[in-house]
GROMACS .gro file of N, CA and C in nm:
model
  231
    1ASN      N    1  -3.417  -4.075 -10.762
    1ASN     CA    2  -3.499  -4.163 -10.626
    1ASN      C    3  -3.361  -4.205 -10.533
    2PRO      N    4  -3.249  -4.276 -10.597
    2PRO     CA    5  -3.171  -4.340 -10.478
    2PRO      C    6  -3.097  -4.245 -10.361
    3PRO      N    7  -3.103  -4.124 -10.429
    3PRO     CA    8  -3.032  -4.045 -10.318
    3PRO      C    9  -3.110  -4.003 -10.214
    4GLU      N   10  -3.234  -4.009 -10.225
    4GLU     CA   11  -3.351  -3.965 -10.137
    4GLU      C   12  -3.336  -4.068 -10.023
    5PRO      N   13  -3.345  -4.194 -10.036
    5PRO     CA   14  -3.320  -4.289  -9.924
    5PRO      C   15  -3.214  -4.293  -9.844
    6GLU      N   16  -3.102  -4.221  -9.899
    6GLU     CA   17  -2.953  -4.234  -9.882
    6GLU      C   18  -2.978  -4.111  -9.711
    7LYS      N   19  -3.044  -4.018  -9.761
    7LYS     CA   20  -3.059  -3.896  -9.685
    7LYS      C   21  -3.138  -3.913  -9.555
    8PRO      N   22  -3.228  -4.021  -9.554
    8PRO     CA   23  -3.279  -4.067  -9.437
    8PRO      C   24  -3.164  -4.131  -9.338
    9THR      N   25  -3.091  -4.197  -9.412
    9THR     CA   26  -2.993  -4.286  -9.325
    9THR      C   27  -2.892  -4.207  -9.249
   10GLU      N   28  -2.845  -4.084  -9.330
   10GLU     CA   29  -2.765  -3.979  -9.269
   10GLU      C   30  -2.839  -3.924  -9.132
   11SER      N   31  -2.955  -3.878  -9.142
   11SER     CA   32  -3.011  -3.814  -9.048
   11SER      C   33  -3.036  -3.914  -8.915
   12SER      N   34  -3.017  -4.042  -8.945
   12SER     CA   35  -3.045  -4.129  -8.846
   12SER      C   36  -2.930  -4.147  -8.737
   13LYS      N   37  -2.832  -4.133  -8.817
   13LYS     CA   38  -2.685  -4.154  -8.738
   13LYS      C   39  -2.677  -4.051  -8.658
   14PRO      N   40  -2.709  -3.957  -8.643
   14PRO     CA   41  -2.675  -3.821  -8.545
   14PRO      C   42  -2.790  -3.880  -8.426
   15ILE      N   43  -2.887  -3.931  -8.461
   15ILE     CA   44  -3.008  -3.986  -8.325
   15ILE      C   45  -2.947  -4.073  -8.263
   16GLU      N   46  -2.853  -4.169  -8.324
   16GLU     CA   47  -2.777  -4.320  -8.238
   16GLU      C   48  -2.712  -4.239  -8.146
   17PRO      N   49  -2.604  -4.131  -8.151
   17PRO     CA   50  -2.519  -4.086  -8.042
   17PRO      C   51  -2.602  -4.072  -7.944
   18SER      N   52  -2.710  -3.950  -7.962
   18SER     CA   53  -2.787  -3.892  -7.887
   18SER      C   54  -2.847  -4.007  -7.783
   19LYS      N   55  -2.878  -4.103  -7.822
   19LYS     CA   56  -2.939  -4.234  -7.741
   19LYS      C   57  -2.852  -4.259  -7.606
   20PRO      N   58  -2.726  -4.300  -7.662
   20PRO     CA   59  -2.635  -4.338  -7.518
   20PRO      C   60  -2.619  -4.206  -7.436
   21GLU      N   61  -2.662  -4.094  -7.487
   21GLU     CA   62  -2.649  -3.979  -7.378
   21GLU      C   63  -2.740  -4.007  -7.257
   22LYS      N   64  -2.866  -4.002  -7.312
   22LYS     CA   65  -2.969  -4.023  -7.207
   22LYS      C   66  -2.949  -4.129  -7.114
   23PRO      N   67  -2.887  -4.297  -7.154
   23PRO     CA   68  -2.894  -4.388  -7.041
   23PRO      C   69  -2.771  -4.331  -6.944
   24THR      N   70  -2.681  -4.251  -7.013
   24THR     CA   71  -2.574  -4.181  -6.899
   24THR      C   72  -2.640  -4.138  -6.798
   25ASP      N   73  -2.752  -4.032  -6.837
   25ASP     CA   74  -2.817  -3.964  -6.723
   25ASP      C   75  -2.842  -4.080  -6.632
   26LYS      N   76  -2.960  -4.143  -6.669
   26LYS     CA   77  -3.026  -4.257  -6.598
   26LYS      C   78  -2.954  -4.282  -6.454
   27PRO      N   79  -2.823  -4.332  -6.488
   27PRO     CA   80  -2.725  -4.420  -6.389
   27PRO      C   81  -2.709  -4.309  -6.308
   28VAL      N   82  -2.705  -4.195  -6.322
   28VAL     CA   83  -2.643  -4.086  -6.230
   28VAL      C   84  -2.765  -4.052  -6.099
   29ASN      N   85  -2.892  -4.077  -6.128
   29ASN     CA   86  -2.968  -4.038  -6.026
   29ASN      C   87  -2.977  -4.178  -5.936
   30PRO      N   88  -3.003  -4.294  -5.990
   30PRO     CA   89  -2.985  -4.439  -5.899
   30PRO      C   90  -2.888  -4.419  -5.788
   31PRO      N   91  -2.786  -4.385  -5.815
   31PRO     CA   92  -2.639  -4.347  -5.706
   31PRO      C   93  -2.718  -4.272  -5.580
   32VAL      N   94  -2.782  -4.188  -5.618
   32VAL     CA   95  -2.839  -4.074  -5.526
   32VAL      C   96  -2.935  -4.126  -5.408
   33THR      N   97  -3.016  -4.226  -5.458
   33THR     CA   98  -3.101  -4.322  -5.378
   33THR      C   99  -3.038  -4.399  -5.288
   34PRO      N  100  -2.927  -4.484  -5.337
   34PRO     CA  101  -2.870  -4.556  -5.223
   34PRO      C  102  -2.802  -4.505  -5.114
   35SER      N  103  -2.756  -4.350  -5.147
   35SER     CA  104  -2.670  -4.287  -5.035
   35SER      C  105  -2.769  -4.258  -4.925
   36GLU      N  106  -2.868  -4.258  -4.997
   36GLU     CA  107  -3.004  -4.223  -4.845
   36GLU      C  108  -2.953  -4.327  -4.737
   37PRO      N  109  -3.010  -4.464  -4.788
   37PRO     CA  110  -2.992  -4.571  -4.672
   37PRO      C  111  -2.869  -4.581  -4.620
   38GLU      N  112  -2.737  -4.544  -4.684
   38GLU     CA  113  -2.612  -4.539  -4.594
   38GLU      C  114  -2.575  -4.436  -4.529
   39ASN      N  115  -2.676  -4.328  -4.484
   39ASN     CA  116  -2.646  -4.224  -4.407
   39ASN      C  117  -2.662  -4.250  -4.285
   40PRO      N  118  -2.785  -4.337  -4.227
   40PRO     CA  119  -2.814  -4.404  -4.099
   40PRO      C  120  -2.693  -4.492  -4.061
   41LEU      N  121  -2.610  -4.549  -4.159
   41LEU     CA  122  -2.519  -4.599  -4.146
   41LEU      C  123  -2.394  -4.564  -4.092
   42GLY      N  124  -2.377  -4.440  -4.164
   42GLY     CA  125  -2.258  -4.357  -4.137
   42GLY      C  126  -2.229  -4.337  -3.997
   43PRO      N  127  -2.318  -4.310  -3.902
   43PRO     CA  128  -2.284  -4.284  -3.787
   43PRO      C  129  -2.238  -4.393  -3.692
   44VAL      N  130  -2.314  -4.500  -3.735
   44VAL     CA  131  -2.251  -4.651  -3.682
   44VAL      C  132  -2.110  -4.676  -3.713
   45THR      N  133  -2.077  -4.632  -3.835
   45THR     CA  134  -1.945  -4.665  -3.864
   45THR      C  135  -1.836  -4.590  -3.837
   46SER      N  136  -1.870  -4.477  -3.816
   46SER     CA  137  -1.789  -4.346  -3.744
   46SER      C  138  -1.758  -4.390  -3.625
   47GLU      N  139  -1.828  -4.488  -3.511
   47GLU     CA  140  -1.804  -4.511  -3.418
   47GLU      C  141  -1.691  -4.586  -3.411
   48GLU      N  142  -1.702  -4.690  -3.515
   48GLU     CA  143  -1.584  -4.786  -3.508
   48GLU      C  144  -1.454  -4.751  -3.560
   49HIS      N  145  -1.450  -4.623  -3.631
   49HIS     CA  146  -1.330  -4.581  -3.707
   49HIS      C  147  -1.297  -4.473  -3.586
   50THR      N  148  -1.357  -4.467  -3.477
   50THR     CA  149  -1.298  -4.381  -3.337
   50THR      C  150  -1.153  -4.378  -3.315
   51GLU      N  151  -1.089  -4.507  -3.368
   51GLU     CA  152  -0.955  -4.497  -3.338
   51GLU      C  153  -0.859  -4.450  -3.432
   52ASN      N  154  -0.918  -4.406  -3.555
   52ASN     CA  155  -0.853  -4.353  -3.649
   52ASN      C  156  -0.900  -4.202  -3.659
   53SER      N  157  -0.810  -4.128  -3.627
   53SER     CA  158  -0.918  -3.986  -3.604
   53SER      C  159  -0.901  -3.914  -3.760
   54GLU      N  160  -0.827  -3.949  -3.814
   54GLU     CA  161  -0.829  -3.886  -3.983
   54GLU      C  162  -0.974  -3.979  -4.046
   55ILE      N  163  -0.984  -4.065  -4.004
   55ILE     CA  164  -1.091  -4.149  -4.101
   55ILE      C  165  -1.235  -4.080  -4.067
   56SER      N  166  -1.219  -4.067  -3.908
   56SER     CA  167  -1.332  -4.027  -3.850
   56SER      C  168  -1.367  -3.905  -3.903
   57ASN      N  169  -1.279  -3.805  -3.925
   57ASN     CA  170  -1.286  -3.676  -3.980
   57ASN      C  171  -1.373  -3.700  -4.126
   58LEU      N  172  -1.329  -3.781  -4.207
   58LEU     CA  173  -1.348  -3.771  -4.328
   58LEU      C  174  -1.494  -3.838  -4.344
   59ASP      N  175  -1.540  -3.908  -4.225
   59ASP     CA  176  -1.695  -3.999  -4.246
   59ASP      C  177  -1.784  -3.868  -4.175
   60GLY      N  178  -1.718  -3.760  -4.089
   60GLY     CA  179  -1.789  -3.671  -4.033
   60GLY      C  180  -1.828  -3.587  -4.164
   61ALA      N  181  -1.736  -3.521  -4.216
   61ALA     CA  182  -1.766  -3.432  -4.347
   61ALA      C  183  -1.845  -3.499  -4.443
   62LEU      N  184  -1.878  -3.629  -4.474
   62LEU     CA  185  -1.922  -3.708  -4.580
   62LEU      C  186  -2.087  -3.717  -4.499
   63SER      N  187  -2.090  -3.714  -4.383
   63SER     CA  188  -2.199  -3.759  -4.302
   63SER      C  189  -2.280  -3.602  -4.299
   64VAL      N  190  -2.188  -3.490  -4.309
   64VAL     CA  191  -2.243  -3.351  -4.319
   64VAL      C  192  -2.306  -3.345  -4.422
   65THR      N  193  -2.242  -3.350  -4.561
   65THR     CA  194  -2.296  -3.358  -4.680
   65THR      C  195  -2.397  -3.393  -4.728
   66ALA      N  196  -2.416  -3.546  -4.656
   66ALA     CA  197  -2.495  -3.613  -4.706
   66ALA      C  198  -2.645  -3.551  -4.628
   67THR      N  199  -2.635  -3.506  -4.497
   67THR     CA  200  -2.764  -3.466  -4.435
   67THR      C  201  -2.775  -3.352  -4.537
   68LEU      N  202  -2.714  -3.268  -4.575
   68LEU     CA  203  -2.741  -3.164  -4.662
   68LEU      C  204  -2.826  -3.177  -4.776
   69PHE      N  205  -2.790  -3.289  -4.866
   69PHE     CA  206  -2.827  -3.326  -4.942
   69PHE      C  207  -2.970  -3.355  -4.964
   70ILE      N  208  -2.942  -3.448  -4.819
   70ILE     CA  209  -3.102  -3.550  -4.769
   70ILE      C  210  -3.207  -3.399  -4.786
   71GLY      N  211  -3.151  -3.295  -4.685
   71GLY     CA  212  -3.277  -3.190  -4.673
   71GLY      C  213  -3.296  -3.138  -4.791
   72LEU      N  214  -3.208  -3.111  -4.874
   72LEU     CA  215  -3.260  -3.025  -5.028
   72LEU      C  216  -3.328  -3.134  -5.092
   73LEU      N  217  -3.320  -3.257  -5.105
   73LEU     CA  218  -3.413  -3.350  -5.174
   73LEU      C  219  -3.551  -3.336  -5.102
   74ALA      N  220  -3.562  -3.358  -4.947
   74ALA     CA  221  -3.706  -3.315  -4.890
   74ALA      C  222  -3.773  -3.222  -4.934
   75LEU      N  223  -3.678  -3.108  -4.963
   75LEU     CA  224  -3.758  -2.987  -4.998
   75LEU      C  225  -3.797  -3.011  -5.123
   76LEU      N  226  -3.745  -3.041  -5.205
   76LEU     CA  227  -3.766  -3.032  -5.358
   76LEU      C  228  -3.902  -3.127  -5.390
   77ILE      N  229  -3.883  -3.257  -5.261
   77ILE     CA  230  -4.030  -3.335  -5.272
   77ILE      C  231  -4.145  -3.253  -5.199
   0.00000   0.00000   0.00000
């Protein structure tokens, strides 16, 4: 009888590590939503960064990628 209760405790151990994996997936999704409101701000900030050509180029690339992601999300929805 004593060895039997010990087995379920071992099986519960592998379940514990699986739990932290799920929460890690959740935080990945929220950052995607805040990126959407930031897109309209992108062009506004790009005007301020017009002085720095290097920064403006980086912002432009990010804005293009952001627009593509929004388009894909819109299609999925």
